[in-house]
XYZ file of C-alpha atoms in Angstrom:
710
model
C 25.038 4.527 27.119
C 23.867 7.867 28.508
C 26.447 10.333 29.701
C 24.466 10.647 32.902
C 25.588 7.153 33.779
C 29.257 7.992 33.432
C 31.415 9.083 36.324
C 32.904 12.529 35.879
C 36.501 12.365 34.632
C 39.281 14.263 36.346
C 39.404 17.860 35.131
C 43.013 18.837 35.700
C 45.794 18.203 33.226
C 48.092 15.455 34.427
C 51.853 15.291 34.432
C 53.655 12.815 32.242
C 56.607 10.667 33.078
C 58.685 8.595 30.700
C 56.420 5.866 29.374
C 53.632 6.783 31.776
C 50.641 8.985 30.920
C 47.936 9.448 33.509
C 45.371 10.388 30.859
C 45.482 7.241 28.705
C 47.534 5.126 31.176
C 49.481 3.951 28.095
C 46.486 1.693 27.421
C 47.826 -0.639 30.097
C 45.029 -3.078 30.966
C 46.282 -3.488 34.540
C 46.046 0.260 35.183
C 42.383 0.569 34.168
C 39.612 0.418 36.810
C 38.332 -3.045 37.700
C 34.528 -3.230 37.613
C 34.153 -7.008 37.834
C 36.761 -9.615 38.646
C 37.900 -11.522 35.565
C 36.080 -9.009 33.345
C 37.880 -8.888 29.981
C 36.686 -5.299 29.438
C 38.063 -2.313 31.317
C 37.165 1.308 30.721
C 38.284 4.771 31.661
C 36.601 8.126 30.982
C 38.563 11.267 30.169
C 37.761 14.723 28.845
C 38.432 15.282 25.164
C 40.412 18.451 25.944
C 42.710 16.500 28.255
C 43.282 13.871 25.586
C 44.146 16.548 23.019
C 46.440 18.378 25.438
C 48.231 15.186 26.423
C 48.848 14.319 22.781
C 50.319 17.742 22.116
C 52.498 17.402 25.224
C 54.227 14.297 23.923
C 52.087 11.236 24.737
C 52.141 9.192 21.553
C 49.077 7.134 22.490
C 46.969 10.224 23.259
C 48.142 11.735 19.979
C 47.004 8.612 18.113
C 43.594 8.643 19.815
C 43.200 12.392 19.240
C 44.022 12.134 15.548
C 41.661 9.195 15.156
C 38.813 11.158 16.738
C 39.398 14.345 14.756
C 39.763 12.482 11.450
C 36.659 10.343 11.944
C 34.114 12.892 13.188
C 33.225 15.527 10.624
C 31.554 18.028 12.949
C 33.099 20.097 15.705
C 33.034 18.232 18.993
C 33.084 20.394 22.154
C 36.274 20.141 24.195
C 34.275 19.143 27.272
C 33.005 15.980 25.543
C 33.497 12.727 27.423
C 35.674 10.017 25.919
C 35.321 6.451 27.161
C 38.363 4.318 26.362
C 37.586 0.595 26.534
C 40.351 -2.000 26.493
C 39.497 -5.546 25.424
C 41.885 -8.408 26.027
C 43.334 -9.716 22.763
C 41.140 -7.394 20.716
C 41.026 -3.853 19.350
C 40.529 -0.760 21.515
C 37.174 1.025 21.511
C 36.864 4.777 21.970
C 33.390 6.260 22.432
C 32.957 10.019 22.234
C 29.765 11.449 23.741
C 28.641 15.047 23.722
C 25.442 17.074 23.787
C 24.087 19.237 20.983
C 20.749 21.053 21.203
C 19.682 18.925 24.178
C 20.414 15.739 22.214
C 23.045 13.216 23.206
C 25.454 12.525 20.348
C 27.843 9.582 20.297
C 30.398 8.076 17.981
C 32.171 4.798 18.746
C 35.533 4.199 17.077
C 37.783 1.164 16.859
C 41.599 1.407 16.826
C 43.486 -1.610 15.503
C 46.451 -2.952 13.571
C 46.329 -5.368 10.685
C 46.953 -8.974 11.514
C 50.160 -9.318 9.513
C 51.828 -6.267 11.078
C 53.784 -6.009 14.346
C 52.079 -4.098 17.140
C 53.899 -1.461 19.156
C 50.931 -1.282 21.522
C 49.195 -4.587 22.386
C 45.967 -2.689 23.118
C 45.663 -1.939 19.402
C 44.794 -5.556 18.679
C 44.558 -7.244 15.320
C 41.561 -6.801 13.025
C 40.772 -7.056 9.336
C 39.699 -4.160 7.169
C 36.028 -4.231 6.204
C 35.483 -2.531 2.843
C 32.858 0.182 2.739
C 31.547 -1.346 -0.491
C 31.262 -5.130 -0.618
C 32.315 -6.416 -4.027
C 32.170 -9.932 -5.436
C 35.915 -10.763 -5.071
C 35.937 -9.770 -1.375
C 32.739 -11.724 -0.796
C 34.099 -14.874 -2.431
C 37.448 -14.664 -0.612
C 35.581 -14.603 2.697
C 33.252 -17.426 1.699
C 35.899 -19.747 0.256
C 38.077 -19.407 3.351
C 35.365 -20.233 5.861
C 33.732 -23.009 3.850
C 37.197 -24.576 3.565
C 37.688 -24.233 7.331
C 34.281 -25.780 7.967
C 35.064 -28.703 5.657
C 38.556 -29.414 6.926
C 39.104 -28.269 10.487
C 38.601 -30.550 13.450
C 36.034 -28.329 15.165
C 33.437 -29.280 12.546
C 34.051 -33.038 12.600
C 31.267 -33.637 15.102
C 28.771 -31.866 12.870
C 29.928 -33.868 9.836
C 28.944 -37.093 11.574
C 25.300 -36.170 11.061
C 25.728 -33.908 8.027
C 28.524 -35.063 5.698
C 29.157 -32.197 3.237
C 30.707 -34.633 0.724
C 27.370 -36.447 0.349
C 25.022 -34.538 -1.978
C 21.486 -34.175 -0.687
C 18.245 -35.025 -2.408
C 17.154 -31.988 -4.366
C 13.937 -30.204 -3.347
C 10.921 -30.658 -5.635
C 11.817 -27.534 -7.594
C 15.051 -25.561 -7.770
C 16.490 -22.780 -9.881
C 19.182 -23.911 -12.278
C 21.999 -21.391 -12.785
C 24.040 -21.623 -15.985
C 27.114 -19.565 -16.861
C 27.055 -18.815 -20.591
C 28.998 -16.546 -22.920
C 26.061 -14.143 -22.684
C 26.173 -14.112 -18.875
C 24.225 -16.008 -16.255
C 21.000 -17.725 -17.247
C 18.368 -19.042 -14.843
C 15.312 -21.246 -15.094
C 13.113 -23.286 -12.791
C 13.581 -27.062 -12.982
C 11.634 -29.994 -11.557
C 13.885 -32.432 -9.699
C 13.539 -36.061 -10.702
C 12.898 -38.740 -8.082
C 16.085 -39.547 -6.205
C 18.100 -36.774 -7.888
C 20.994 -35.704 -5.702
C 23.128 -32.591 -5.884
C 24.505 -29.901 -3.622
C 22.417 -26.741 -3.662
C 22.268 -23.289 -2.084
C 19.192 -21.898 -0.279
C 18.214 -18.253 0.105
C 16.773 -16.761 3.295
C 15.299 -13.298 2.747
C 12.603 -10.787 3.666
C 9.769 -10.556 1.178
C 8.947 -7.013 2.229
C 6.519 -4.870 0.263
C 8.501 -4.525 -2.946
C 6.569 -4.591 -6.213
C 9.575 -6.312 -7.787
C 9.102 -9.584 -5.883
C 9.182 -12.354 -8.472
C 7.009 -15.407 -7.787
C 5.866 -18.592 -9.479
C 2.142 -19.260 -9.813
C 0.115 -21.899 -11.629
C -0.188 -19.422 -14.505
C 3.550 -18.635 -14.754
C 4.916 -22.121 -13.996
C 5.519 -23.127 -17.631
C 7.138 -19.765 -18.316
C 9.526 -20.165 -15.349
C 10.425 -23.700 -16.487
C 11.439 -22.326 -19.882
C 13.544 -19.389 -18.694
C 13.615 -16.501 -16.243
C 14.545 -13.112 -17.624
C 17.590 -11.921 -15.645
C 16.377 -8.327 -15.648
C 13.118 -9.414 -14.003
C 14.967 -10.823 -10.996
C 15.165 -8.444 -8.004
C 18.677 -7.474 -6.898
C 18.817 -9.879 -3.937
C 17.995 -12.789 -6.265
C 20.546 -11.631 -8.853
C 23.304 -11.388 -6.243
C 22.386 -14.779 -4.761
C 22.502 -16.464 -8.180
C 25.831 -14.781 -8.953
C 27.368 -16.058 -5.709
C 25.934 -19.534 -6.364
C 27.632 -19.619 -9.770
C 30.931 -18.399 -8.281
C 30.761 -21.290 -5.812
C 30.522 -23.554 -8.887
C 27.091 -24.659 -7.729
C 24.318 -25.380 -10.205
C 21.187 -25.068 -8.097
C 19.621 -22.596 -5.695
C 16.295 -22.805 -3.838
C 14.247 -19.600 -3.417
C 10.848 -19.951 -1.751
C 8.919 -17.428 -3.849
C 9.975 -19.132 -7.091
C 10.048 -22.781 -6.000
C 6.598 -22.895 -4.343
C 3.409 -22.115 -6.283
C 2.160 -19.027 -4.524
C -1.488 -19.322 -5.604
C -1.908 -23.058 -4.956
C -2.824 -23.782 -1.325
C -2.237 -27.516 -1.656
C 1.217 -27.018 -3.191
C 2.066 -24.501 -0.474
C 1.060 -26.949 2.268
C 3.121 -29.757 0.725
C 6.227 -27.705 -0.005
C 6.189 -25.533 3.126
C 6.075 -28.726 5.187
C 9.414 -29.634 3.577
C 11.055 -26.245 4.128
C 12.860 -27.286 7.282
C 14.539 -30.142 5.409
C 15.311 -27.864 2.450
C 17.433 -25.631 4.674
C 18.786 -28.481 6.801
C 20.170 -30.302 3.753
C 21.518 -27.281 1.884
C 25.223 -26.903 1.163
C 25.006 -23.240 2.179
C 22.244 -20.790 3.058
C 22.685 -17.245 1.818
C 20.923 -14.905 4.253
C 20.013 -11.411 3.068
C 20.169 -10.356 6.713
C 20.586 -6.632 6.111
C 17.867 -6.188 3.474
C 14.291 -5.297 4.253
C 12.986 -6.645 0.925
C 14.060 -8.343 -2.304
C 15.475 -5.097 -3.724
C 18.097 -4.679 -0.988
C 20.713 -6.940 -2.553
C 23.763 -8.574 -1.009
C 26.739 -6.766 -2.564
C 26.097 -3.310 -1.160
C 27.482 -0.215 0.463
C 27.823 -0.977 4.166
C 25.902 0.818 6.905
C 26.637 1.665 10.481
C 24.533 2.345 13.543
C 24.072 5.344 15.859
C 25.717 7.934 13.606
C 24.151 10.642 11.472
C 25.749 9.294 8.297
C 24.731 5.750 7.498
C 27.584 4.747 5.201
C 30.523 2.918 6.711
C 33.727 4.982 6.729
C 36.709 3.467 4.941
C 39.375 2.531 7.537
C 41.739 5.451 7.993
C 45.430 4.982 8.703
C 46.438 7.372 11.445
C 50.214 7.023 11.475
C 53.175 4.706 11.607
C 54.941 4.159 14.912
C 58.122 2.256 15.672
C 58.027 -0.932 17.707
C 60.045 -0.154 20.888
C 62.145 -3.333 20.675
C 62.357 -4.258 16.994
C 62.063 -0.777 15.426
C 59.590 -2.320 12.998
C 56.968 0.077 11.683
C 53.418 -0.439 12.954
C 50.470 1.027 11.064
C 47.513 1.940 13.266
C 44.041 2.253 11.776
C 40.742 3.682 12.987
C 37.196 3.024 11.821
C 33.689 3.352 13.148
C 33.286 0.396 15.492
C 31.819 -2.812 14.151
C 29.980 -4.853 16.730
C 26.288 -5.090 15.970
C 26.607 -7.992 13.531
C 28.119 -10.505 15.957
C 26.078 -9.128 18.851
C 22.791 -9.385 16.969
C 23.548 -12.948 15.920
C 24.288 -14.213 19.406
C 20.590 -14.557 20.207
C 17.348 -15.101 18.377
C 15.166 -12.452 20.013
C 13.844 -9.174 18.687
C 15.596 -5.846 19.155
C 14.985 -2.431 17.640
C 18.540 -2.213 16.257
C 17.956 -5.378 14.240
C 15.254 -3.645 12.225
C 17.925 -1.205 11.014
C 20.911 -3.430 10.224
C 19.500 -6.963 10.335
C 15.758 -6.899 9.544
C 15.788 -10.579 8.535
C 16.608 -11.530 12.136
C 13.293 -10.009 13.261
C 11.257 -12.372 11.076
C 9.740 -15.577 12.466
C 10.364 -17.693 9.343
C 14.054 -16.805 9.489
C 14.595 -18.517 12.841
C 14.279 -22.081 11.586
C 16.007 -21.213 8.312
C 19.016 -20.054 10.296
C 19.084 -22.738 12.976
C 18.498 -25.709 10.679
C 20.978 -24.693 7.975
C 24.379 -26.383 8.376
C 26.101 -23.223 7.152
C 24.810 -19.676 6.808
C 26.523 -16.615 5.407
C 24.839 -13.455 6.669
C 25.012 -10.332 4.538
C 24.544 -8.061 7.547
C 24.297 -4.307 7.148
C 27.813 -3.830 8.553
C 29.740 -6.938 7.515
C 29.531 -10.563 6.432
C 29.168 -13.174 9.178
C 29.615 -16.924 8.637
C 27.892 -19.447 10.916
C 28.166 -23.200 10.879
C 27.208 -25.779 13.484
C 30.296 -25.182 15.594
C 31.708 -21.716 14.888
C 30.891 -18.129 13.990
C 33.230 -15.895 11.995
C 32.993 -12.289 10.803
C 34.858 -10.068 8.353
C 36.484 -7.890 10.997
C 37.915 -11.025 12.740
C 36.425 -10.163 16.146
C 35.122 -13.730 16.348
C 38.220 -15.470 15.025
C 39.698 -16.149 18.437
C 37.452 -18.455 20.425
C 39.973 -18.451 23.246
C 39.467 -14.691 23.525
C 37.761 -14.075 26.873
C 36.124 -10.848 25.736
C 34.459 -12.835 22.951
C 33.368 -15.720 25.173
C 31.995 -13.709 28.072
C 30.001 -11.470 25.755
C 28.162 -14.486 24.424
C 29.835 -14.580 21.033
C 32.042 -17.123 19.333
C 31.072 -20.722 19.929
C 28.320 -19.770 22.356
C 25.996 -18.228 19.776
C 22.357 -19.272 19.842
C 22.860 -21.423 16.736
C 25.737 -23.226 18.422
C 23.614 -23.854 21.522
C 20.790 -25.215 19.379
C 23.076 -27.659 17.611
C 24.701 -28.787 20.856
C 21.348 -29.283 22.550
C 19.851 -31.279 19.680
C 22.945 -33.435 19.225
C 23.061 -36.962 20.613
C 25.150 -35.680 23.496
C 22.131 -33.956 25.059
C 19.199 -35.395 26.989
C 15.430 -35.056 26.856
C 15.366 -32.645 29.782
C 17.790 -30.293 28.026
C 15.841 -30.312 24.782
C 12.501 -29.851 26.561
C 13.800 -26.775 28.375
C 15.419 -25.463 25.210
C 12.146 -25.874 23.301
C 10.385 -23.595 25.781
C 13.168 -21.024 25.445
C 12.994 -21.331 21.673
C 9.231 -20.761 21.606
C 9.528 -17.717 23.879
C 12.072 -16.165 21.509
C 10.113 -17.206 18.436
C 6.953 -15.502 19.679
C 8.951 -12.277 19.862
C 9.490 -12.310 16.083
C 7.314 -10.861 13.342
C 4.968 -12.614 10.919
C 3.154 -11.049 7.990
C 0.467 -13.757 8.221
C -0.434 -14.967 11.699
C -1.818 -18.199 10.251
C 1.832 -19.141 9.630
C 2.617 -19.169 13.362
C 2.888 -22.982 13.564
C 4.136 -23.703 10.006
C 7.040 -21.276 10.454
C 8.444 -23.319 13.346
C 7.442 -26.759 12.013
C 10.948 -27.597 10.786
C 12.424 -27.016 14.226
C 9.638 -29.052 15.821
C 10.372 -31.962 13.465
C 14.038 -31.947 14.463
C 13.120 -31.899 18.158
C 10.647 -34.723 17.506
C 13.358 -36.842 15.883
C 15.519 -36.204 18.932
C 12.756 -37.366 21.288
C 12.253 -40.464 19.107
C 15.928 -41.360 19.452
C 15.443 -41.487 23.236
C 12.123 -43.328 23.112
C 11.685 -45.763 26.004
C 8.607 -48.025 25.610
C 8.764 -48.944 29.304
C 8.409 -45.325 30.401
C 6.341 -43.731 27.656
C 2.571 -43.576 27.903
C 2.255 -43.299 24.119
C 3.202 -45.819 21.419
C 6.192 -44.804 19.315
C 5.130 -43.056 16.123
C 1.819 -41.754 17.470
C 1.087 -38.043 17.582
C 3.334 -36.505 20.198
C 3.212 -32.857 19.086
C -0.070 -30.971 19.261
C -0.411 -27.261 18.423
C 3.113 -26.360 19.512
C 3.278 -28.481 22.692
C 4.773 -31.911 23.392
C 2.571 -34.544 25.054
C 5.173 -35.729 27.519
C 5.797 -32.135 28.666
C 2.162 -31.649 29.672
C 0.773 -30.209 31.842
C 3.844 -28.085 32.663
C 4.081 -26.626 29.165
C 0.583 -25.142 29.577
C 2.072 -22.577 31.969
C 2.770 -19.849 29.415
C 1.694 -16.234 29.673
C 1.691 -13.560 27.038
C 3.911 -10.535 27.273
C 2.344 -7.334 28.532
C 4.366 -5.237 26.058
C 1.639 -5.313 23.362
C -1.518 -3.514 24.421
C -3.918 -5.025 21.895
C -3.862 -8.797 21.701
C -6.498 -11.210 20.425
C -6.901 -14.923 20.019
C -7.267 -16.875 16.781
C -10.836 -17.682 15.812
C -10.608 -21.385 15.129
C -7.314 -22.638 13.708
C -5.439 -23.245 17.004
C -6.724 -24.547 20.383
C -6.982 -21.845 23.041
C -4.535 -23.661 25.358
C -1.705 -23.289 22.833
C 0.721 -20.356 22.855
C 0.191 -20.227 19.076
C -3.393 -19.039 19.630
C -2.184 -15.532 20.477
C -2.804 -12.962 17.745
C -1.563 -9.390 17.732
C -3.770 -6.557 16.526
C -0.977 -5.481 14.185
C 0.830 -8.413 12.597
C 4.029 -6.368 12.678
C 3.913 -5.996 16.468
C 6.130 -8.136 18.646
C 5.164 -9.366 22.065
C 6.493 -12.738 23.048
C 5.540 -15.076 25.862
C 7.184 -16.317 29.038
C 6.879 -19.499 31.074
C 5.840 -19.734 34.708
C 8.374 -22.291 35.835
C 11.362 -22.537 38.151
C 14.082 -24.986 39.102
C 11.676 -26.356 41.700
C 8.447 -26.615 39.713
C 6.148 -29.178 41.325
C 3.147 -30.451 39.381
C 0.201 -30.677 41.768
C -0.363 -34.344 42.668
C -4.071 -34.013 41.864
C -3.410 -32.759 38.308
C -3.440 -35.606 35.773
C -3.468 -35.493 31.972
C -6.134 -38.026 31.022
C -6.234 -37.639 27.247
C -4.644 -35.595 24.466
C -6.590 -35.508 21.223
C -4.204 -34.733 18.371
C -4.259 -34.923 14.572
C -5.244 -38.299 13.100
C -2.893 -40.180 10.743
C -2.489 -38.385 7.430
C -2.784 -34.912 8.958
C 0.408 -32.870 9.364
C 0.823 -32.761 13.142
C 3.219 -29.809 12.897
C 0.656 -27.471 11.353
C -2.519 -25.996 12.805
C -5.058 -28.416 14.279
C -8.158 -26.597 15.546
C -9.712 -29.736 17.068
C -6.877 -30.341 19.532
C -8.229 -31.138 22.995
C -6.648 -31.831 26.387
C -8.584 -33.557 29.171
C -7.320 -32.860 32.697
C -8.418 -34.066 36.112
C -7.324 -31.382 38.577
C -8.203 -29.248 41.595
C -10.523 -26.569 40.241
C -12.057 -23.451 41.802
C -14.809 -21.292 40.334
C -14.439 -17.516 40.561
C -15.711 -14.241 39.157
C -13.416 -12.043 37.063
C -13.578 -8.536 38.556
C -12.303 -5.355 36.851
C -10.218 -3.187 39.163
C -8.677 0.272 38.967
C -5.494 1.599 40.457
C -7.636 3.205 43.166
C -9.038 -0.216 44.075
C -5.496 -1.530 44.339
C -4.002 1.338 46.314
C -1.606 -0.071 48.860
C -1.236 -3.403 47.076
C 2.252 -4.600 46.360
C 0.948 -5.818 43.017
C -0.614 -2.555 41.807
C 1.790 -2.204 38.880
C 1.210 -5.786 37.787
C -2.554 -5.252 37.723
C -2.198 -2.138 35.602
C -0.139 -4.103 33.111
C -2.376 -7.149 33.081
C -5.649 -5.553 32.038
C -6.741 -4.544 35.562
C -8.550 -7.692 36.690
C -8.625 -9.688 39.892
C -10.543 -12.789 41.007
C -13.380 -13.165 43.487
C -13.569 -16.601 45.143
C -16.901 -16.946 46.960
C -16.998 -13.186 47.438
C -13.401 -12.938 48.683
C -10.806 -11.003 46.703
C -7.050 -10.986 47.219
C -5.421 -7.963 45.630
C -2.101 -9.795 45.510
C -3.381 -12.512 43.175
C -1.609 -12.162 39.837
C -4.057 -12.355 36.919
C -2.578 -12.455 33.398
C -5.162 -12.601 30.614
C -4.300 -14.016 27.210
C -6.182 -11.369 25.280
C -7.431 -7.808 25.427
C -11.014 -7.755 26.661
C -13.497 -5.629 24.754
C -16.366 -4.293 26.834
C -18.373 -3.666 23.651
C -18.108 -7.284 22.493
C -19.859 -9.824 24.696
C -17.912 -12.752 23.229
C -14.634 -11.422 24.619
C -15.867 -9.506 27.630
C -15.555 -11.716 30.700
C -16.032 -8.989 33.303
C -18.215 -10.174 36.187
C -18.544 -13.556 34.462
C -17.902 -16.941 36.044
C -14.570 -18.493 35.223
C -12.614 -21.467 36.576
C -9.065 -21.772 37.893
C -7.401 -25.148 37.265
C -4.418 -25.708 39.550
C -1.461 -27.052 37.558
C 1.664 -26.588 39.672
C 3.497 -24.645 42.339
C 6.737 -22.826 41.643
C 9.353 -20.950 43.591
C 8.939 -17.223 42.964
C 10.582 -14.946 45.509
C 9.476 -11.854 43.560
C 5.760 -12.587 43.909
C 4.016 -9.616 45.478
C 1.960 -11.627 47.952
C 4.910 -13.103 49.822
C 5.318 -12.647 53.554
C 8.765 -13.631 54.671
C 9.349 -16.235 57.373
C 5.916 -17.787 56.780
C 5.225 -21.381 55.676
C 5.451 -21.664 51.860
C 6.778 -18.089 51.817
C 8.432 -18.566 48.412
C 5.911 -20.947 46.839
C 3.284 -19.816 44.345
C 0.345 -21.800 42.974
C -0.084 -21.419 39.206
C -3.487 -22.066 37.635
C -5.059 -21.894 34.191
C -8.022 -19.520 33.914
C -10.740 -20.997 31.688
C -14.327 -20.235 30.789
C -17.090 -22.551 29.611
C -17.416 -22.438 25.825
C -20.074 -25.116 25.392
C -21.471 -27.964 27.416
C -18.543 -29.817 28.975
C -15.853 -27.859 27.075
C -13.673 -24.991 28.300
C -11.528 -22.324 26.659
C -8.373 -20.966 28.185
C -8.402 -17.193 28.764
C -5.384 -16.660 31.008
C -3.127 -17.643 33.885
C -3.223 -16.792 37.583
C -0.741 -16.980 40.459
C -1.655 -17.258 44.135
C 0.471 -17.332 47.258
C 0.558 -20.957 48.406
C 0.552 -20.000 52.054
C -3.044 -18.781 51.678
C -4.123 -22.347 50.866
C -6.532 -21.278 48.150
C -6.615 -24.732 46.516
C -6.128 -26.965 49.570
C -9.737 -28.173 49.673
C -10.607 -27.470 46.039
C -12.805 -30.129 44.389
C -11.180 -32.330 41.752
C -12.961 -32.025 38.408
C -12.566 -33.344 34.870
C -11.897 -30.411 32.528
C -11.872 -30.721 28.737
C -9.849 -27.868 27.184
C -10.354 -26.856 23.555
């Protein structure tokens, strides 16, 4: 938060009455400014010098805050620094100090709290648990045992146990690592599971990274791994994961790099197709969330965000104060605020802060590993976080109170993305809910990173299988156009959601974007390729609560994988045949000078600077979004001044569309069309999406044509 956005605090020193300080307001929630009704967070900004002066003048609360600031910030902070005090109902108090040094904004956010088993003289200093600066094995196991026990026994997980009974061992994956505790320490080897062999097992979710220490199994090393694996050859993340597995009294752990033959394409295809089930049937998934590669480990020194020093400060006890009614001693503690772990886990999208403290959450493969696993323990950079199908818990206890409004409204607690996924895919949902959630899921997934773009469909195949099983459970032969068991999923899209699910558009945030050569049909969102595989871009969907498929648009045929081909992987021969209103046009490059005066000038700059000419007429307010970056030096991907075709799919409500004229017929309706070009005789490739104000009637008399999309 920039200081420029903060209101200036009062400069003058305030007078103090008994039990009433006009600097800190005694941390009384009711005395803090109301920004939003029912908001569980209230803040006040004061000058640091006023806080110090008030503490010296006898205000015990100001003295506590002052001592916490001075003991936690090593450098000299100017007296004119701003201090934002944030009160959170039923939680600890946050204090953010912001000042400027050498034209750079500096900030430190602190958390004041009391331990849960101690009385509190000031309710604003809510309960929290200490988070050790160095995570050791005993602390890790205490946290894990408690929350696994809660998940097994408490009523909130009963619903999940109806479909995933933890007391029923799962079928083992094809290969697992066997962990044995001997007098000489832990021993590990790869084992082949026998047919029908059942046992609980742990799975590891981790970033491969670029480490030279990554240990893999290949056709050449398979026999060696089956005999034994030298402990010293295991990278630190693997060593820690095996140690935790043994402490859980578990015998088996599944690690992708060791349990799949990395140089055998056929083995990779077979085993990667099972990965969703491997995580879904695991007893626990250990997620190396805070490690960028296999060397990062799990039992580490903690980190923190936004401060010069990266190591987490050990909680510091400020002082003891007497409870005003019981005279019991209350110990008040301060630490650098912990919040990024729970906040980063509440959604599945990409953020820059995740690359620092939770790099695993930026990886595309991780999404299904996290969502499908019944239980996940995240070794985040700041703290451990435990997720199961119904609850989320963290070391600092911020998520322990699901009734806490400040937790609920900030999207934490039971409303995490994992919780929403499990609720939506449970039998209590409906096909409309899951269809909408799938589109949201894909949009978030496309915002995550892949080292190999060819994995774009395999890395979400496990989630697609679960959604497919859900659709099967609601199968109605009287309403479905397709026999049960036939291919219903083609290149990332569901048959019964066509043609609406064709209305995706790529994000404009990545400047250089290409399309796959041959492994995915052009009409699929999975066809998008980024110039740099580490870039993130994402997609969005052109849809609204009042999306109306054009009555002339009919899906005639969907050509999917034949029996025996994995429908959840890439299928380059996928084809969709549509009969729809279609207009031919010319794609015209435009400059900002050409668009001067257009409401949509910014949009055109973002979207490659193209507009459409229909029979010589151009409308500068048409919204043209191309799927790929056009290269004027390459004729195969340079469509400038070439004939293209717009296939009308639907109309949506879009009040933000630049071409709207208020108080006109269809003033909020927008026609959405696919932009395609002819690839060969009778076949067309998708190259983008266009939007047109419906009131202009562009497609009213458009001819209806059969279009075969490849």
